[in-house]
Short mmCIF file of C-alpha atoms in Angstrom, two decimals:
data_model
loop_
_atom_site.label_atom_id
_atom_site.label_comp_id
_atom_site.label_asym_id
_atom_site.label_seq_id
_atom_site.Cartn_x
_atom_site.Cartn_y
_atom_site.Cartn_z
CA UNK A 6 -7.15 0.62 -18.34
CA UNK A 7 -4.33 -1.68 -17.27
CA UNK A 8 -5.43 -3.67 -13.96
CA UNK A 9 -2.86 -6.07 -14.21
CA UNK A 10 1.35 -7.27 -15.40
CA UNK A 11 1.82 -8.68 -18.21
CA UNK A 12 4.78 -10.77 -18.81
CA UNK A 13 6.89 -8.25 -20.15
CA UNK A 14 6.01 -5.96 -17.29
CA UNK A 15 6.55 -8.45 -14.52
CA UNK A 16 10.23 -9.27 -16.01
CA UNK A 17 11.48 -5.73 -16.42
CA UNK A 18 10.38 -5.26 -12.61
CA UNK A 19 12.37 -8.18 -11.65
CA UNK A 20 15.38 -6.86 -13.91
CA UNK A 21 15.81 -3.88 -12.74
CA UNK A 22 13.60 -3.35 -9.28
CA UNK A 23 11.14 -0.66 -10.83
CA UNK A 24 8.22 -0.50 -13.27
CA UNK A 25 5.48 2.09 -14.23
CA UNK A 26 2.48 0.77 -15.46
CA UNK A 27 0.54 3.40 -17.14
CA UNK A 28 -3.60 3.58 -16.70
CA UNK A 29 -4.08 1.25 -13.61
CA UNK A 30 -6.01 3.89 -11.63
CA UNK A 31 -9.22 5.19 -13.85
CA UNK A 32 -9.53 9.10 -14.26
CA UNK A 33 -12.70 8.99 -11.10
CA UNK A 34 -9.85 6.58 -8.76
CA UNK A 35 -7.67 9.70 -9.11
CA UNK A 36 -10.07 12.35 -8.86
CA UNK A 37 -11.64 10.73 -6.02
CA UNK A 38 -8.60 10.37 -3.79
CA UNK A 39 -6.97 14.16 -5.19
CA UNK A 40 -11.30 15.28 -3.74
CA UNK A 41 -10.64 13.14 -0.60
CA UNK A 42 -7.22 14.93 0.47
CA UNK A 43 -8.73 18.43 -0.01
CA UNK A 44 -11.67 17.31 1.93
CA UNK A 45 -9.27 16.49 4.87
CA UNK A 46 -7.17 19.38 4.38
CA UNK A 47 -10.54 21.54 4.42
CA UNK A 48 -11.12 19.97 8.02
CA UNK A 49 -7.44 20.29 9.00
CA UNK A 50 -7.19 23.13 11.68
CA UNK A 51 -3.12 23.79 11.55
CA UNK A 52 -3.50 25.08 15.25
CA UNK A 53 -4.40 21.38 16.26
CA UNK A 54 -1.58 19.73 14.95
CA UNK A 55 2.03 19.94 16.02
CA UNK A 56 3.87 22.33 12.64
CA UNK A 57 6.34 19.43 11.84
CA UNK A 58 8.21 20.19 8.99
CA UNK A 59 9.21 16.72 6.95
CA UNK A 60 12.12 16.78 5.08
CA UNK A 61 14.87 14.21 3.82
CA UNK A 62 17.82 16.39 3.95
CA UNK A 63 18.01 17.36 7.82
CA UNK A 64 14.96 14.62 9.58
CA UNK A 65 13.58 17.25 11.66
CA UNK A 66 11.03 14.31 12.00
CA UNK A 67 12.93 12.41 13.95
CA UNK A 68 12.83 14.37 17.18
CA UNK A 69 8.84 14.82 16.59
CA UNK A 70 6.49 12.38 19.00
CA UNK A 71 3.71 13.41 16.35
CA UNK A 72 5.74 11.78 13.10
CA UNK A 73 6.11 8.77 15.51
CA UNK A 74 2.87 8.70 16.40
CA UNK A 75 1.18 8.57 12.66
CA UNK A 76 1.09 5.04 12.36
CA UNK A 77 -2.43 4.38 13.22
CA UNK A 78 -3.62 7.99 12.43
CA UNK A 79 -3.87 11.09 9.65
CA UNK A 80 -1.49 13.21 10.51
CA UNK A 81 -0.48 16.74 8.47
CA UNK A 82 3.41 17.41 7.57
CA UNK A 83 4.55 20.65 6.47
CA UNK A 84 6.98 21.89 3.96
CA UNK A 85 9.76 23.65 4.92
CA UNK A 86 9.54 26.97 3.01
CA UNK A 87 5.90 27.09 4.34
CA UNK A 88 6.71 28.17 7.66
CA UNK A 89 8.04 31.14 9.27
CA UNK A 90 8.36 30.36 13.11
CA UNK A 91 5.74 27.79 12.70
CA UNK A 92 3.55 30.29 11.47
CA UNK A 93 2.21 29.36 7.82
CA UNK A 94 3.34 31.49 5.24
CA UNK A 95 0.80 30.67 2.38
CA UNK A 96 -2.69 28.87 2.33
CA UNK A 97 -2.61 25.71 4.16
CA UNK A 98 -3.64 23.79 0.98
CA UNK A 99 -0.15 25.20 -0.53
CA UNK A 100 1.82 23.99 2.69
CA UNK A 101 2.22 20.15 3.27
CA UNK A 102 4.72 18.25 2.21
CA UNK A 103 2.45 15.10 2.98
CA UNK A 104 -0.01 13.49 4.73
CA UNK A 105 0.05 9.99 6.74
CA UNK A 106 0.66 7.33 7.28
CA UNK A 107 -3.30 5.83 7.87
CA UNK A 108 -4.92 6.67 4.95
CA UNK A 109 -5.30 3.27 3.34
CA UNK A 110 -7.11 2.49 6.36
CA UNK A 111 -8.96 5.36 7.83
CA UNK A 112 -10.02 6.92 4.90
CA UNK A 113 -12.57 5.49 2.87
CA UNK A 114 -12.08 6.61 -0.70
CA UNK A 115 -7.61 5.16 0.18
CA UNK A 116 -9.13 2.07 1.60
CA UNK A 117 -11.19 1.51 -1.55
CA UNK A 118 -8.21 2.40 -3.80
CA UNK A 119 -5.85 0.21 -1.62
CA UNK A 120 -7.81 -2.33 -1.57
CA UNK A 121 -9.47 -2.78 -4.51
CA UNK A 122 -9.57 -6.11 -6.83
CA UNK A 123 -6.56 -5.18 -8.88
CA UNK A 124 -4.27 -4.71 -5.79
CA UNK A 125 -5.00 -7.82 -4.65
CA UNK A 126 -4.26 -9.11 -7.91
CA UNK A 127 -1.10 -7.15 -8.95
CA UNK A 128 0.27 -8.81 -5.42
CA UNK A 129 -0.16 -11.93 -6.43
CA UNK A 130 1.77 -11.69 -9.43
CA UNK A 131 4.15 -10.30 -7.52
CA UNK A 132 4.51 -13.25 -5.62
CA UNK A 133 2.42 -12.48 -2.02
CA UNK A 134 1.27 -15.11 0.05
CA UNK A 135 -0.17 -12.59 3.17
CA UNK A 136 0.51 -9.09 2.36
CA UNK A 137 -0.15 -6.49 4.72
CA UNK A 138 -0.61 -2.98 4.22
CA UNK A 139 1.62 -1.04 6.55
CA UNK A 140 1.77 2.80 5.57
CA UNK A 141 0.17 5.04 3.25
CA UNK A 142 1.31 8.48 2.18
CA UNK A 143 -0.10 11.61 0.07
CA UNK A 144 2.45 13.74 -0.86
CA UNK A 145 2.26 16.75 -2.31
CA UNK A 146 5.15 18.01 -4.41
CA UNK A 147 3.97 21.66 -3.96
CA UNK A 148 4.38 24.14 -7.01
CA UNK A 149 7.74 26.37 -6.30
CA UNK A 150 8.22 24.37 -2.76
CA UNK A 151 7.74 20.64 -3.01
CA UNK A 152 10.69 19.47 -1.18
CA UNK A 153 13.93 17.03 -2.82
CA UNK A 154 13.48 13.52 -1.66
CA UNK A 155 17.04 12.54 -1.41
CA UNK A 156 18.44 8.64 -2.47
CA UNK A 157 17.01 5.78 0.10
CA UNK A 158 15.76 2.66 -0.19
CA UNK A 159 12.30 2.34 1.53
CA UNK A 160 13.41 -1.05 3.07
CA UNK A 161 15.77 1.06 5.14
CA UNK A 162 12.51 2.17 6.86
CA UNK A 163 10.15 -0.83 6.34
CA UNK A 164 12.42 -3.32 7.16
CA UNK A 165 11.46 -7.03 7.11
CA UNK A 166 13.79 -10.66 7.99
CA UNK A 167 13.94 -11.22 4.63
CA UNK A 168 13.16 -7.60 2.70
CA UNK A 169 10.21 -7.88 1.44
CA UNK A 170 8.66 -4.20 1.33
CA UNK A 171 7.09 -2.93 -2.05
CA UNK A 172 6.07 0.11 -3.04
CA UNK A 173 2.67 0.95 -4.66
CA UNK A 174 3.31 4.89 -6.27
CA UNK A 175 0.34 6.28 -7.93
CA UNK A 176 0.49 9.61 -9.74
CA UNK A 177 -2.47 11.49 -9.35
CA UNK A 178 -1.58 14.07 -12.01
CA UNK A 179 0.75 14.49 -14.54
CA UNK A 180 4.34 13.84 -13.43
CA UNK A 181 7.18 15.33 -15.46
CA UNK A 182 10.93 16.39 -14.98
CA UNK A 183 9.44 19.97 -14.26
CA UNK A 184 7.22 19.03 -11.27
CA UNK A 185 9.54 16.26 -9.52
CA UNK A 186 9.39 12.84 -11.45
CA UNK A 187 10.83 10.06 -9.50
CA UNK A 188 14.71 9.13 -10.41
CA UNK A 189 15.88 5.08 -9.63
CA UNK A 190 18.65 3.34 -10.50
CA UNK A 191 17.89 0.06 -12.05
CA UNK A 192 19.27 -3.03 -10.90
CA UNK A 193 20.19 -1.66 -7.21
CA UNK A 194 17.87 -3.79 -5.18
CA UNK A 195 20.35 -6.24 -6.19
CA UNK A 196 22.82 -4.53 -3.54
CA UNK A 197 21.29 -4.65 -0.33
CA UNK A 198 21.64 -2.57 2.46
CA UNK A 199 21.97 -2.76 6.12
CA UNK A 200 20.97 0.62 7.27
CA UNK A 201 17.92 1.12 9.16
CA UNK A 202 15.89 3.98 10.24
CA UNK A 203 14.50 2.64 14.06
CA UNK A 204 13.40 4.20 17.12
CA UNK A 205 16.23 4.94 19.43
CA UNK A 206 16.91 3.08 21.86
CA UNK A 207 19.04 5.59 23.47
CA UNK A 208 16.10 7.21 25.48
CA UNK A 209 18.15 10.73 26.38
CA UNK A 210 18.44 11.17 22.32
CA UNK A 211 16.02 11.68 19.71
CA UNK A 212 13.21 9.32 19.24
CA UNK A 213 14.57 7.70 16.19
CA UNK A 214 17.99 7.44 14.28
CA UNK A 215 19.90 6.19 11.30
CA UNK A 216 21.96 2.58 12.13
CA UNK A 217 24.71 3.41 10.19
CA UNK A 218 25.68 6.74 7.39
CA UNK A 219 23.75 6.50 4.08
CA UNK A 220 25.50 3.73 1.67
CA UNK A 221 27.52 5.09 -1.29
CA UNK A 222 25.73 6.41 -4.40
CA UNK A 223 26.44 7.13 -7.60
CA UNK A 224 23.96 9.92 -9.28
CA UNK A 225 25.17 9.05 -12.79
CA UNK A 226 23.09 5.55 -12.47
CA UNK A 227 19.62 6.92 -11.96
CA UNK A 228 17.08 7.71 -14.90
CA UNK A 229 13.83 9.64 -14.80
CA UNK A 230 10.23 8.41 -15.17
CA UNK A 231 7.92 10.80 -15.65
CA UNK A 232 4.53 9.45 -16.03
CA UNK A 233 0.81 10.35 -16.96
CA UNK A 234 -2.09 10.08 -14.58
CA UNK A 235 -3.35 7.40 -13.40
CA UNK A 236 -0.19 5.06 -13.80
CA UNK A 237 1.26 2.46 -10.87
CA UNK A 238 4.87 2.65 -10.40
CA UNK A 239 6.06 -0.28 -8.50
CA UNK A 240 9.22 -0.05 -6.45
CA UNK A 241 10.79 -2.90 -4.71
CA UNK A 242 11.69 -1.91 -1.55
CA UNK A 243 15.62 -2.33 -1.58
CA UNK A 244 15.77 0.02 -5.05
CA UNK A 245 17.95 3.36 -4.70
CA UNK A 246 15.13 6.29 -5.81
CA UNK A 247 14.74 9.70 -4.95
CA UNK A 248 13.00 12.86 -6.41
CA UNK A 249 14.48 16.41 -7.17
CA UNK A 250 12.73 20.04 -5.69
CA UNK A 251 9.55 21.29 -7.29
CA UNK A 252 10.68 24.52 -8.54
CA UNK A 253 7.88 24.92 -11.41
CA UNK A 254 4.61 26.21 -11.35
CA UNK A 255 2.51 22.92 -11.25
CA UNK A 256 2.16 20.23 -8.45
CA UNK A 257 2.80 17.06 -8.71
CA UNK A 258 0.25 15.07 -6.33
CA UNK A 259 0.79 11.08 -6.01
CA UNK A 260 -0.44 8.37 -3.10
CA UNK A 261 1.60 5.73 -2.24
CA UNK A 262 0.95 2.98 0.20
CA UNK A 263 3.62 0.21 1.33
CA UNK A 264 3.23 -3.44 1.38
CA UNK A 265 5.39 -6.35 3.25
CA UNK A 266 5.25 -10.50 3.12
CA UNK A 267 4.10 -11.42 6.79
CA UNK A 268 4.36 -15.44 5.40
CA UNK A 269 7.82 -16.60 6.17
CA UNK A 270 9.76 -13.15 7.46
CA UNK A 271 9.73 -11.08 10.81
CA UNK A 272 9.02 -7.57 11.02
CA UNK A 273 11.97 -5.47 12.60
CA UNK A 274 11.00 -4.86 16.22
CA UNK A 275 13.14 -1.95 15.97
CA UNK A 276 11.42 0.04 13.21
CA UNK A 277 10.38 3.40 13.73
CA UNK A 278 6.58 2.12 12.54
CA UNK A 279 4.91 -0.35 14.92
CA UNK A 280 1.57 -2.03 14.58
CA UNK A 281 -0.69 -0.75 17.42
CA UNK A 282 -3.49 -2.46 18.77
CA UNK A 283 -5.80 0.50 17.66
CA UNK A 284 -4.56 -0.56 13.89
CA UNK A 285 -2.44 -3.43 13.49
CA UNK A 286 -0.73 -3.62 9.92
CA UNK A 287 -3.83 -5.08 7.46
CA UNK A 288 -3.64 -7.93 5.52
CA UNK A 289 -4.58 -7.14 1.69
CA UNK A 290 -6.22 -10.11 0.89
CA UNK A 291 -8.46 -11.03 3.66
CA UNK A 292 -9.81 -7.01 4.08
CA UNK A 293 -12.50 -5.88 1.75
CA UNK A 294 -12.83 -1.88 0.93
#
């Protein structure tokens, strides 16, 4: 097991904005939190919660009160070719795209995960003074289904005065070109980017927008990782990645939880996630699991 960066590691994150580092969760971590999301999916009546579809390539989300209500709470997102007049078409284990965005917090085999030892640790070599927790995800990648997740930077979404969002991606099972590896370009959190996903602040529109049209890519620059279970991919927060459609038979499970600097830097007022008194945004070091 790998809790930790070594040198080498630590470098080639800071070269080119991405790393993987293969055995940081243990074979029970991942079990535990793959046991923990059936268990909530078990519980999950679909007739309780509003049949939001997420998807990157048309952001049905952002006209949905219950994606901008997830902050502080579990809420279920479905997959687009799962639904047929927001009726489910297959079981409702085979349906969500993901789950979120409290699980780190709320749930107490994520909070033990996200909280654990070697998170604290791994922050500190990345250079965290007070880290906070903000999101947490468990997407699904389903077999035949699982959704593209088109080029962004997750800074565009967590934004911070100075960026300072990082990504903690865990797979959960094998991840391979078949099932949806994640794609990055190295070296691109080196161009920054002012676009912003925020809440709207024209009230007659949808509840959140885009600030400005998605910056120029260039798909020749990204390169795959796929990656055995069990290993922590790190992704700064300004680094282009993305993920192609699941179109074989196997899923491709992963958690992922988001961290930001609070020492020194100002969270955008204008982000589509707020801290609510219910759950504000928990610091990593000073909360136990």
């Amino acid at each position: 097991m790998t809790d930790r960066l070594s040198p080498e590691l630590l470098a080639q994150y800071r070269r080119d904005g991405c790393v993987c580092v293969p055995g940081f969760l243990t074979e029970e971590e991942a079990d535990s939190l793959r046991a923990a999301c059936s268990r909530l999916v078990d519980d999950m009546d679909p007739a309780l919660h509003t049949p939001t579809i997420f998807s990157t390539t048309d952001h049905n989300q952002s006209r949905s009160s219950y994606f901008l209500e997830s902050g502080d709470k579990v809420h279920f997102f479905f997959e687009q070719g799962a639904l047929d007049n927001s009726k489910l078409k297959v079981d409702k284990h085979l349906a969500l795209n993901k789950i979120g965005h409290a699980l780190h917090w709320l749930v107490p085999e994520f909070k033990k995960v996200s909280f654990s030892t070697k998170m604290k640790r791994v922050a500190r070599q990345l250079g965290f003074v007070s880290p906070a927790v903000v999101q947490s995800m468990y997407i699904f990648k389903q077999p035949g289904i699982g959704g593209e997740v088109t080029p962004h930077k997750d800074s565009t979404f967590l934004s911070t005065e100075p960026q300072s969002c990082i990504g903690f991606w865990f797979a959960l099972e094998d991840v391979t070109l078949e099932n949806g590896c994640l794609w990055f370009s190295p070296g691109s959190h080196k161009c920054p980017t002012t676009r912003r996903f925020i809440r709207n602040p024209d009230k007659t529109g949808d509840l959140t927008c885009f600030t400005a049209p998605p910056d120029p890519d260039d798909p020749t620059k990204y390169i795959p990782i796929p990656v055995p279970k069990g290993t922590l991919v790190l992704i700064d927060g300004q680094v282009d990645h993305k993920s192609e459609k699941n179109t074989s038979p196997k899923s491709r499970h992963i958690y992922t939880f988001h961290v930001i600097e609070r020492h020194n830097t100002t969270w955008d007022p204008n982000n589509w996630l707020q801290p609510t008194p219910q759950m504000p945004f928990t610091g990593l070091y000073e909360n136990e699991p």
